[in-house]
Short mmCIF file of C-alpha atoms and ligand atoms in Angstrom, two decimals:
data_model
loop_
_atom_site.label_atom_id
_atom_site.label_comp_id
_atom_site.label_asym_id
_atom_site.label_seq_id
_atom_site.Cartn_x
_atom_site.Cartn_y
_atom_site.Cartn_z
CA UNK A 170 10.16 24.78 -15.89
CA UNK A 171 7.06 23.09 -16.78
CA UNK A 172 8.07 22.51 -21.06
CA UNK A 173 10.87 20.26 -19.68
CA UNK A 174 8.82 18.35 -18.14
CA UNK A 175 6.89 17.82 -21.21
CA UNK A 176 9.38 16.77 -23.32
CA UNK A 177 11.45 14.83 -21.04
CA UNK A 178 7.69 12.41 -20.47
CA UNK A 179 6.22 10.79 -23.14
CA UNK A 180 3.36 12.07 -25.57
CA UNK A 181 -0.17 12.08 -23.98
CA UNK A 182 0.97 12.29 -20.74
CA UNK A 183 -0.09 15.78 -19.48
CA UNK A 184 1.53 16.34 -16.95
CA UNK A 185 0.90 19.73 -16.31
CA UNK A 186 -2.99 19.27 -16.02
CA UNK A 187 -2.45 16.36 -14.00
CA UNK A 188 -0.64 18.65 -11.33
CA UNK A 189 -3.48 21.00 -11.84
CA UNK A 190 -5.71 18.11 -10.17
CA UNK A 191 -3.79 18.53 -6.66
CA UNK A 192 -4.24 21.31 -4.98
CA UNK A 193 -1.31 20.84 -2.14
CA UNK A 194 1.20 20.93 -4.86
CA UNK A 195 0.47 24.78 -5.25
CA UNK A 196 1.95 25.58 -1.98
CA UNK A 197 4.99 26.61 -0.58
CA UNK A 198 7.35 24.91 2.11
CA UNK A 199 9.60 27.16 3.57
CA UNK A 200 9.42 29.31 0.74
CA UNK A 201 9.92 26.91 -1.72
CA UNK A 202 7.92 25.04 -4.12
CA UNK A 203 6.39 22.19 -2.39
CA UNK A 204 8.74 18.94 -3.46
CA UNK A 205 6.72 15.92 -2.08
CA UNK A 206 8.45 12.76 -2.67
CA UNK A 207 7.00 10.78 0.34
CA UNK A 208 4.25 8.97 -1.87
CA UNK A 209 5.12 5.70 0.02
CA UNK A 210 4.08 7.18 3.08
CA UNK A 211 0.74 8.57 1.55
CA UNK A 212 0.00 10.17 -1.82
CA UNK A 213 -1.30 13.52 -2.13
CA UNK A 214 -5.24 13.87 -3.56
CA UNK A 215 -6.79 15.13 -6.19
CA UNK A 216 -9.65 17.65 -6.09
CA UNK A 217 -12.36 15.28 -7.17
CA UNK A 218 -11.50 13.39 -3.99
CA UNK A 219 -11.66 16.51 -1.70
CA UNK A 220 -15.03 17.45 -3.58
CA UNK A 221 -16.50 13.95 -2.51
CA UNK A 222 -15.36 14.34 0.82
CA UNK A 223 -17.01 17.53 1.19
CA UNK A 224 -20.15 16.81 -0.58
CA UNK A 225 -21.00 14.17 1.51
CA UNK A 226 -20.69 15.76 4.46
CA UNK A 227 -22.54 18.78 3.10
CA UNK A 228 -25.26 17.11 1.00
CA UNK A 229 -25.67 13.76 2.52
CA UNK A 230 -24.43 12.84 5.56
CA UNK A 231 -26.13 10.08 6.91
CA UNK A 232 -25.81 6.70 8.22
CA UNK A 233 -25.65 4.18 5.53
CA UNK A 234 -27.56 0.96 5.48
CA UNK A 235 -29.85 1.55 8.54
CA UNK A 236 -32.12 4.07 7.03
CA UNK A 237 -34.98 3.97 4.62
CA UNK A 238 -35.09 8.02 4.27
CA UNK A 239 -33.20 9.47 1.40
CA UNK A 240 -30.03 10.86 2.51
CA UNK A 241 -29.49 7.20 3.66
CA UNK A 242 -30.77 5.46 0.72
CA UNK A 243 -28.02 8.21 -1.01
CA UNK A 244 -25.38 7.16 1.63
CA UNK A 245 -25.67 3.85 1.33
CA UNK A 246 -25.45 3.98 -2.73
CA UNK A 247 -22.46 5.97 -2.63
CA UNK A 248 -20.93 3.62 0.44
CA UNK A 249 -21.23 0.60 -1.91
CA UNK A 250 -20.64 2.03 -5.26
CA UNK A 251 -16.79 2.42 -3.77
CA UNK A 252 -16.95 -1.37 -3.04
CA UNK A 253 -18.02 -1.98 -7.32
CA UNK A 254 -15.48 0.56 -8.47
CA UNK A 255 -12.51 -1.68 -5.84
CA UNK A 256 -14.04 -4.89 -7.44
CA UNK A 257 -13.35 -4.29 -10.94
CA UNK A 258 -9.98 -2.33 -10.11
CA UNK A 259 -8.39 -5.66 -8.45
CA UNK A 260 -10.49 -7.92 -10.42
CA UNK A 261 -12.14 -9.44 -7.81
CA UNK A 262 -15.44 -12.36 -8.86
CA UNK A 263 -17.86 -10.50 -6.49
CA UNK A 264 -18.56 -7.84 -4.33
CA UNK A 265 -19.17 -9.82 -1.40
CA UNK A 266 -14.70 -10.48 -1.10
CA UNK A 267 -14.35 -7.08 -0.68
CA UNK A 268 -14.47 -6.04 2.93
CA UNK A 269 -13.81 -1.82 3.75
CA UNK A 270 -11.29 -1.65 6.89
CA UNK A 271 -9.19 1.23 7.75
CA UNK A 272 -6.00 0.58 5.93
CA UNK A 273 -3.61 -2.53 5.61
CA UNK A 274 -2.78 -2.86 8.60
CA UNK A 275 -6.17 -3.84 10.18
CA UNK A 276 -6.91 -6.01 7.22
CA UNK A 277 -4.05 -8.34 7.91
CA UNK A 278 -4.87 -7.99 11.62
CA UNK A 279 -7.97 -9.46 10.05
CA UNK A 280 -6.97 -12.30 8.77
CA UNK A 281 -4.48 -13.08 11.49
CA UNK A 282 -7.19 -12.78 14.15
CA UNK A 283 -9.79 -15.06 12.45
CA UNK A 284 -8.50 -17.33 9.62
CA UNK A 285 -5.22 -17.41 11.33
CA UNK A 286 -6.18 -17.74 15.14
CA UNK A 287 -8.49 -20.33 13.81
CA UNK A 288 -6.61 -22.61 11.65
CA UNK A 289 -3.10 -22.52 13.34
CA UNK A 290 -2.34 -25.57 15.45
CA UNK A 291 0.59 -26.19 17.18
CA UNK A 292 4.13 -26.68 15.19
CA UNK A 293 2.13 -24.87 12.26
CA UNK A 294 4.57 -22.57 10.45
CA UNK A 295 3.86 -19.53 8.96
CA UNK A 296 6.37 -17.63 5.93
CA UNK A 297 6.66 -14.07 5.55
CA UNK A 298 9.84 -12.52 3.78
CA UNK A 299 12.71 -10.43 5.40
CA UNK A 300 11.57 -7.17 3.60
CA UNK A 301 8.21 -6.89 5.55
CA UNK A 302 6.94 -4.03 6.45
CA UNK A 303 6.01 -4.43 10.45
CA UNK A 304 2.12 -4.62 9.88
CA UNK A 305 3.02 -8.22 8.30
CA UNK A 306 5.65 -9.38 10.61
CA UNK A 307 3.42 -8.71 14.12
CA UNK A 308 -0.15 -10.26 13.66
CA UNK A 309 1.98 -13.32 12.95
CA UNK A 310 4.41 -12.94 15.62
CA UNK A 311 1.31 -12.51 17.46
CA UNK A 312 -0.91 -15.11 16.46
CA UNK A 313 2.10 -17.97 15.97
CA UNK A 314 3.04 -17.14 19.67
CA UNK A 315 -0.56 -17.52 21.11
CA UNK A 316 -0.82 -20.84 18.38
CA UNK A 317 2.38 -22.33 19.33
CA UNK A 318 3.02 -22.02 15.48
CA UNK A 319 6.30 -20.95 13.72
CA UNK A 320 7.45 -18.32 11.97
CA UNK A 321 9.94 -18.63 9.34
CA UNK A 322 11.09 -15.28 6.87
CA UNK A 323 12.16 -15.73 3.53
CA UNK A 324 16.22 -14.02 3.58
CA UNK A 325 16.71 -11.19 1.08
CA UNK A 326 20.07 -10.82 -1.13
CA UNK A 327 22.17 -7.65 -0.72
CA UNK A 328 20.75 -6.41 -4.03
CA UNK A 329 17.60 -6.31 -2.11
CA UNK A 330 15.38 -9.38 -3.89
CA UNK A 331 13.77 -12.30 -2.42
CA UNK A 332 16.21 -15.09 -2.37
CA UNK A 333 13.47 -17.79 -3.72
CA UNK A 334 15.59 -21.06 -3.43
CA UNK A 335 15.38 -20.42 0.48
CA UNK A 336 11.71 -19.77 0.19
CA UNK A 337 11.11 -23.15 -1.45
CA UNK A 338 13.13 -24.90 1.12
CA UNK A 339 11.41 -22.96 3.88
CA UNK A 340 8.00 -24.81 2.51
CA UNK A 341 6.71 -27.69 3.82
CA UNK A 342 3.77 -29.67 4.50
CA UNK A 343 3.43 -27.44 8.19
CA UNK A 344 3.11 -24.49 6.46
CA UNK A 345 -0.05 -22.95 6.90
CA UNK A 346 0.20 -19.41 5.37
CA UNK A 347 2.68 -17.41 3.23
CA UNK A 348 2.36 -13.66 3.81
CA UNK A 349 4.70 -11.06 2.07
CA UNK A 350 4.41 -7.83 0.44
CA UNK A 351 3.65 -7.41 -3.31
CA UNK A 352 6.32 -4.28 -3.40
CA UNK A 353 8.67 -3.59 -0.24
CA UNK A 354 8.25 -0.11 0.81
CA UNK A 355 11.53 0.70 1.84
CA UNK A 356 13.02 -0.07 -1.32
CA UNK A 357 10.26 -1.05 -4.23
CA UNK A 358 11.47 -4.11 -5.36
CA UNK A 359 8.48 -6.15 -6.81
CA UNK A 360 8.12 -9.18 -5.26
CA UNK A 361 7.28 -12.42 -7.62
CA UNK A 362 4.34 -12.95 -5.77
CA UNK A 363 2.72 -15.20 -8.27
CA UNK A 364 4.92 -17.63 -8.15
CA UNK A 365 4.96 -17.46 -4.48
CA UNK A 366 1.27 -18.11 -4.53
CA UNK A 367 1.73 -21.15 -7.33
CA UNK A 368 4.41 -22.76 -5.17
CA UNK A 369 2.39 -22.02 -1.57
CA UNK A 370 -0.78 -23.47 -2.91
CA UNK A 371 1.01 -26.94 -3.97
CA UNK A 372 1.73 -27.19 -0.41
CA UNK A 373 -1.63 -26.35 0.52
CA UNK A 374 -1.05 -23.33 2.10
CA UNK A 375 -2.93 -20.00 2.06
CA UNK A 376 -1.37 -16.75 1.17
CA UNK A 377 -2.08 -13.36 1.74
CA UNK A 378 -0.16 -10.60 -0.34
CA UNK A 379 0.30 -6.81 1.41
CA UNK A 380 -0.73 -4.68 -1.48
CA UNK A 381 0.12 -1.42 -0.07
CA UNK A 382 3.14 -0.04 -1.92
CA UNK A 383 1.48 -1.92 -5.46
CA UNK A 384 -1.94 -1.18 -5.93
CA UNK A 385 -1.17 2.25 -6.71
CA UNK A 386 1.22 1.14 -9.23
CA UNK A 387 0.49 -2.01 -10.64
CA UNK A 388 -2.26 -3.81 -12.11
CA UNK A 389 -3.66 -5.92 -9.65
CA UNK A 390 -5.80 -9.59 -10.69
CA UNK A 391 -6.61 -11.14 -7.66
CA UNK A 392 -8.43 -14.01 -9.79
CA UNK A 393 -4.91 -14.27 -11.87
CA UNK A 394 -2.79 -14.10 -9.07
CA UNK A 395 -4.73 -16.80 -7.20
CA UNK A 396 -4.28 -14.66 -3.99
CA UNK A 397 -6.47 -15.72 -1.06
CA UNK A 398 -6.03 -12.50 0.42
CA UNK A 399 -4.74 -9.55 -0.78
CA UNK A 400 -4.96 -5.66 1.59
CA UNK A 401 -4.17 -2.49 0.59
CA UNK A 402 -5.22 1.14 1.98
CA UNK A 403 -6.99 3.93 0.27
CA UNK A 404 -4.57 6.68 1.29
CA UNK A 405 -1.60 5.49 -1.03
CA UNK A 406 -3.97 5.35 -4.12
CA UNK A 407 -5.03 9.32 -4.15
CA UNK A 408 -7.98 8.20 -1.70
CA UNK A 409 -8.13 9.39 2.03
CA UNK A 410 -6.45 8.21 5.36
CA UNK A 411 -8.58 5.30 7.50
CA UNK A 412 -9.83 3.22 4.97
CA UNK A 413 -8.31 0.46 3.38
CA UNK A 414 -9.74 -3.09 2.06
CA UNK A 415 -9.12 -6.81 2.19
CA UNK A 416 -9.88 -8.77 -0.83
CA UNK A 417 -10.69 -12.19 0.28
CA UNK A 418 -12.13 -15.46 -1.85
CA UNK A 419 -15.79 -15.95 -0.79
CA UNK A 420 -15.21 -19.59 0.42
CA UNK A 421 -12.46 -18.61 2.90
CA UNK A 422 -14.59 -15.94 3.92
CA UNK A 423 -17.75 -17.63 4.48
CA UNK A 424 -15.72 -20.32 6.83
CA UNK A 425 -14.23 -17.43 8.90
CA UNK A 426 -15.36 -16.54 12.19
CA UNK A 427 -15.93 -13.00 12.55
CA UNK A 428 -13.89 -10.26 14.11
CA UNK A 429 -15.28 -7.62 15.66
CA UNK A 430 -18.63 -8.02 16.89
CA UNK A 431 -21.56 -4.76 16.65
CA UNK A 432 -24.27 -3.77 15.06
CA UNK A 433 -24.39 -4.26 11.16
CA UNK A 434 -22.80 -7.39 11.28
CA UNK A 435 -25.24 -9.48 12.89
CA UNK A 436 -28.36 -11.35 11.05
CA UNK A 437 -30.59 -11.79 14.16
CA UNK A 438 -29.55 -10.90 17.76
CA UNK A 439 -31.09 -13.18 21.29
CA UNK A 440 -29.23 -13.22 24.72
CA UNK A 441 -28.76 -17.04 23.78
CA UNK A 442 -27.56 -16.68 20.59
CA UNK A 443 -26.50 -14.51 17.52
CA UNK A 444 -26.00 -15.20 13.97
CA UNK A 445 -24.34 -13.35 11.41
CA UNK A 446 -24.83 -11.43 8.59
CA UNK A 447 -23.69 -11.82 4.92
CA UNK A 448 -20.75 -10.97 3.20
CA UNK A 449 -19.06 -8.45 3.36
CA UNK A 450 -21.07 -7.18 6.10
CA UNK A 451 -20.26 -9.84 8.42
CA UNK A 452 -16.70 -8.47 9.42
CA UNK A 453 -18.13 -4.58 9.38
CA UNK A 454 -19.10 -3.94 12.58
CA UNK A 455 -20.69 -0.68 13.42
CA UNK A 456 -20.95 2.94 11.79
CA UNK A 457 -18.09 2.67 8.70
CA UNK A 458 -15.74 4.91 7.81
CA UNK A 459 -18.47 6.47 5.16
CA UNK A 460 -17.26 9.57 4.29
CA UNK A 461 -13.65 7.91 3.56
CA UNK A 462 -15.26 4.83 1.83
CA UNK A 463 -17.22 6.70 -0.55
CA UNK A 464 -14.17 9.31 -1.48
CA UNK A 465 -12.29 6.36 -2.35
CA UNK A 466 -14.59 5.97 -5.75
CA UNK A 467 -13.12 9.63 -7.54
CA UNK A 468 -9.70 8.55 -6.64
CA UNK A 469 -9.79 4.78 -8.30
CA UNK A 470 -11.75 6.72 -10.95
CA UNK A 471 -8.98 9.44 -11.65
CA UNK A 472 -6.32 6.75 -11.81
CA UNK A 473 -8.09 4.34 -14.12
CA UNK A 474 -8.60 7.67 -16.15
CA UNK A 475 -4.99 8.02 -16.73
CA UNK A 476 -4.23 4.71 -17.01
CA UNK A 477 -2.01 2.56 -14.42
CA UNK A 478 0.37 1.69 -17.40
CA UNK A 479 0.68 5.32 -18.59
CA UNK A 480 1.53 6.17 -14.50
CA UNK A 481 3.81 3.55 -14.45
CA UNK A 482 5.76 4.73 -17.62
CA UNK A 483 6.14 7.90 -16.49
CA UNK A 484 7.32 6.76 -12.57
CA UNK A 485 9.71 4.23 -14.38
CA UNK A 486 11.39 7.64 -16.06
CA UNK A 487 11.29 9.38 -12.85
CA UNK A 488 13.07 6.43 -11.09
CA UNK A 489 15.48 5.93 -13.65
CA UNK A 490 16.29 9.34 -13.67
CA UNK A 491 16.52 9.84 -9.84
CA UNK A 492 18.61 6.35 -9.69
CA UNK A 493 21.25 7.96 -12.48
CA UNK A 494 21.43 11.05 -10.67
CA UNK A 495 21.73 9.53 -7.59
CA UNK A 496 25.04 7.27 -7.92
CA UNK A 497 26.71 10.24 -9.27
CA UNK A 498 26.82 11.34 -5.81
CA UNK A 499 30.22 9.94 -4.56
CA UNK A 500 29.88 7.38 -1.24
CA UNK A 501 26.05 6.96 -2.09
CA UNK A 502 24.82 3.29 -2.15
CA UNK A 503 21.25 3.05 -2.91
CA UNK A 504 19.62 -0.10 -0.98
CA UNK A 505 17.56 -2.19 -3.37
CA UNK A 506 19.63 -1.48 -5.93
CA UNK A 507 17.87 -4.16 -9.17
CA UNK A 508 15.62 -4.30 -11.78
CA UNK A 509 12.34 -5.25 -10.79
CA UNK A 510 11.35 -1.81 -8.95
CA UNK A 511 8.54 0.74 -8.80
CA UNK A 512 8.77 4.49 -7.70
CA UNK A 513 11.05 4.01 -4.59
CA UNK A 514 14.61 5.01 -4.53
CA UNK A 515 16.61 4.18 -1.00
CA UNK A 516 19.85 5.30 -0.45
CA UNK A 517 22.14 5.79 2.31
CA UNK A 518 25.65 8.31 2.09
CA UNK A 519 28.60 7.68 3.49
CA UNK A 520 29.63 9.65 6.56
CA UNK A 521 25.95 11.48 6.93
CA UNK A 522 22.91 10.32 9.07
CA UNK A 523 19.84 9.75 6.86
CA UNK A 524 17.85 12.43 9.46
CA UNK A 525 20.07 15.00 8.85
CA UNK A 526 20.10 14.94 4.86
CA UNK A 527 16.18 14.64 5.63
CA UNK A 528 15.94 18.18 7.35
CA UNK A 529 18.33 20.19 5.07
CA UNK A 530 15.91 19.06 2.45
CA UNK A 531 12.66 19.44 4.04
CA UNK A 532 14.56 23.54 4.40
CA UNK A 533 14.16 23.82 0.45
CA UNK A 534 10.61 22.42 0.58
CA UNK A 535 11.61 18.77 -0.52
CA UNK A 536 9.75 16.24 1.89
CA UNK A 537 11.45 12.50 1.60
CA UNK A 538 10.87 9.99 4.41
CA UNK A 539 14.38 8.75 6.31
CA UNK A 540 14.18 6.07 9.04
CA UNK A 541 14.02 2.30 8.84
CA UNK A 542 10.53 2.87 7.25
CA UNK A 543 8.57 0.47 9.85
CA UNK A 544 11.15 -2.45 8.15
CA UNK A 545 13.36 -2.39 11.14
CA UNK A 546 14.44 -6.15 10.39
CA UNK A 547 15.49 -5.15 6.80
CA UNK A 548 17.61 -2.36 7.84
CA UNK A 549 19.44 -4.94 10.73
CA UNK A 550 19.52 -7.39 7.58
CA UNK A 551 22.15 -4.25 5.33
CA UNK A 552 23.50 -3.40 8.81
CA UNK A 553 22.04 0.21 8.70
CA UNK A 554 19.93 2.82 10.90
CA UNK A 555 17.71 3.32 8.18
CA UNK A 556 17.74 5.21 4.67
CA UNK A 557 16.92 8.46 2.53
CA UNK A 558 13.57 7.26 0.25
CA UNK A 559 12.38 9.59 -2.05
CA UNK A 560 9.13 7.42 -3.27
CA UNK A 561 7.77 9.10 -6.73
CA UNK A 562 3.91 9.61 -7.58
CA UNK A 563 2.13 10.33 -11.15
CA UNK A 564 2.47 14.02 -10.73
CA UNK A 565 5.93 14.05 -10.13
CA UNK A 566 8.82 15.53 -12.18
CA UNK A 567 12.49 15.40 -13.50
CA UNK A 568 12.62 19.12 -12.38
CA UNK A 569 11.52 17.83 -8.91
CA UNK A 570 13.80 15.23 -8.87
CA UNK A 571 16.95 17.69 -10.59
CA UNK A 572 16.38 20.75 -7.47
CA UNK A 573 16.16 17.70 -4.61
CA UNK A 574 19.99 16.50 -6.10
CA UNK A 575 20.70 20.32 -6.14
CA UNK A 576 19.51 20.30 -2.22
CA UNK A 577 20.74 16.66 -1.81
CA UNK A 578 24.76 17.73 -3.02
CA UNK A 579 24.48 21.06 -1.13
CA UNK A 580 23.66 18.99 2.23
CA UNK A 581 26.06 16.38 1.43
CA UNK A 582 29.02 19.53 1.66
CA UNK A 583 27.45 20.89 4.25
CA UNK A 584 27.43 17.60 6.36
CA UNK A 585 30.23 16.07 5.72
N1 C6P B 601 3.89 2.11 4.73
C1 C6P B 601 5.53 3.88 4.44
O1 C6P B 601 5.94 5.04 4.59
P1 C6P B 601 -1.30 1.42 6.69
O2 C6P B 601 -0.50 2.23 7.68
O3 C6P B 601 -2.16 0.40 7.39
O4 C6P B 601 -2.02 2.22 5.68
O5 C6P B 601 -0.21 0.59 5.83
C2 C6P B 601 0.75 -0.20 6.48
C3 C6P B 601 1.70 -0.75 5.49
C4 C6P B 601 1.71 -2.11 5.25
N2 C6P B 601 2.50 -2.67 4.32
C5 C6P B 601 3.33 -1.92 3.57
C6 C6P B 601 4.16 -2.58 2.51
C7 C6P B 601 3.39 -0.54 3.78
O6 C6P B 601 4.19 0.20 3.02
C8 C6P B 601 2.57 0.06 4.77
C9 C6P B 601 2.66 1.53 5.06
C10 C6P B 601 4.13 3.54 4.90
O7 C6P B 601 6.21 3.03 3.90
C11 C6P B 601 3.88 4.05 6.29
S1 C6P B 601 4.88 3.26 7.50
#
């Protein structure tokens, strides 16, 4: 099986060892070979990541930055080595813009609860696009509500791209903040976000880009892409579940009032007044996520060690494969269907419910996400329940891909 592989990837891509690396993809599911194409959703991890995990808790567990003995003077150097290694992976100018959270989601609840709920007034508008996943459509519903500010959406085309002519009309001199993903998860079209950015800044606004479904995939410059903010979560780059990161420029960050109030994040506490501490540590109230934070280091290290552009070649193949195989199947319209796309293919069949594909393959071991993906909005927009994503990851393969069509075309008799 595996020599297929081989040659159908590129030279110096090793596949083999690189599925060597993650454990889960040893076992069974049903009695099959474990298929796991629901990388959107979370990636699998590697061993070194596991190992961290389990060192710390076995070697040094301890609370980090309160302690001056040495399992928390090791804590605490682990805890922030994470936040050099995220620096230099999103090219961030200091240490201080990144703050650890527990995934996307809470760092754009971030942002809408302090810069947001600070600098909205009323008849402020606010842009996010039509292919947002909910944890950047509700802070702002949110916040706009409580701010009497608008909210306007960018439409999408049926191909599945931002229509960008209607996002430069939707700008004006009210809008305050532009927020839309970098990739949509439910179909992986890459967004142009820096011209988004370019064309929000000339009308003074701020913009904040959801980095989930790209940071895994793409190389992210938040100093070239002129971002203000820009969140992503640890869990869909290799690293573990509750902890994520927002990436925000120092002078935004310094004006913002803080969100969650605790220990850690103070400077000096009185009953008559408090002041704050420094960035980052200003919006990270209370005992972190450490064990999380610090296993996030082995997993940016493992993918800078094969390369994002040598993942990205080899997820291109796998999509372009998948995407061929795909329309072969007769009454199968894949959503999203263009060429600016990384490692998600979405596709609904005529006459058979996306759930019900999604079981027959989860019986040959093949796990793909159906549902509207937490893009409810974008599924109203192509007039559909939801879809059938099969979202590919670096240790992926055309074999994988070749038994879920096998599955996918036996399901497809059986259902319809
Ligand atoms: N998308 C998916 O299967 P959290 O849950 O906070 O780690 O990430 C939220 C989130 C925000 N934006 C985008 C673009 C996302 O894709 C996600 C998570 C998963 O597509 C789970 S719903």
């Amino acid at each position: 099986m595996m020599n297929t592989t081989i040659e159908a990837t590129f030279k110096g891509y090793d596949i083999e060892s690189i599925r060597k690396d993650f454990p889960i993809l040893n076992r069974k599911v049903k009695g099959y070979p474990l298929v796991y194409f629901d990388n959107a959703a979370t990636s699998q991890k590697p061993q070194s990541v596991i190992d961290a995990l389990v060192h710390y808790y076995s070697y040094n567990n301890a609370n980090v930055h309160r302690g001056i003995h040495s399992l928390a003077e090791e804590a605490t150097a682990d805890f922030e080595a994470t936040r050099d290694a995220v620096k230099s992976f999103i090219n961030a100018q200091s240490r201080e813009e990144i703050i650890y959270t527990r995934g996307t989601t809470e760092s754009i609840n971030l942002v809408a609860y302090t810069w947001a709920k600070q600098n909205l007034a009323e008849g402020d508008e606010v842009i996010i696009s039509g292919m947002e996943h909910h944890s950047n459509i509700v802070p702002w519903q949110i916040i706009c509500e409580q701010n009497k500010a608008r909210l306007k959406v960018i439409p999408v085309n049926i191909n599945g791209e931002l229509l960008m002519d209607e996002f430069e009309n939707l700008l004006s001199d009210r809008t305050k903040l532009v927020a839309v993903n970098h990739v949509s998860n439910a179909m992986g079209t890459v967004n142009p976000v820096k011209t988004i950015i370019q064309k929000a800044h000339a009308k003074g606004a701020v913009v904040l880009i959801d980095g989930a479904q790209s940071a895994m995939h793409l190389d992210i410059d938040v100093q070239d892409l002129d971002c203000d903010f820009f969140a992503f979560s640890s869990h869909k780059l290799l690293g573990p579940t509750g902890m994520g990161i927002l990436y925000g420029k120092k002078e935004l960050l310094q004006t913002m009032p803080v969100f969650a109030g605790g220990g850690e994040m103070i400077r000096e506490v009185t009953f008559e007044k408090t002041t704050y501490n420094d960035l980052p540590y200003k919006f990270e109230a209370g005992t972190p996520n450490i064990a999380d934070a610090i296993a996030l280091k082995p997993a940016i290290d493992y993918i800078n060690k094969i390369g994002k552009e040598n993942i990205r070649r080899h997820e291109d193949m796998l999509l372009a494969h998948a995407t061929k195989k795909l329309k072969e199947i007769e009454g199968l319209k894949v959503i999203g269907d263009n060429d600016h796309k990384v490692s998600v293919v979405s596709f609904v069949i005529e006459g058979v419910h996306p759930q019900d594909i999604g079981v027959l393959l989860d019986n040959r071991g093949i796990a793909v996400r159906t549902g509207h993906h937490c893009a409810e909005p974008l599924m109203n927009h192509f007039c559909i329940p939801g879809t059938i994503r099969a979202s590919f990851a670096l240790y992926n393969t055309t074999e994988e891909i070749d038994l879920m069509m096998e599955a996918l075309n036996r399901a497809v008799k059986v259902l319809r």
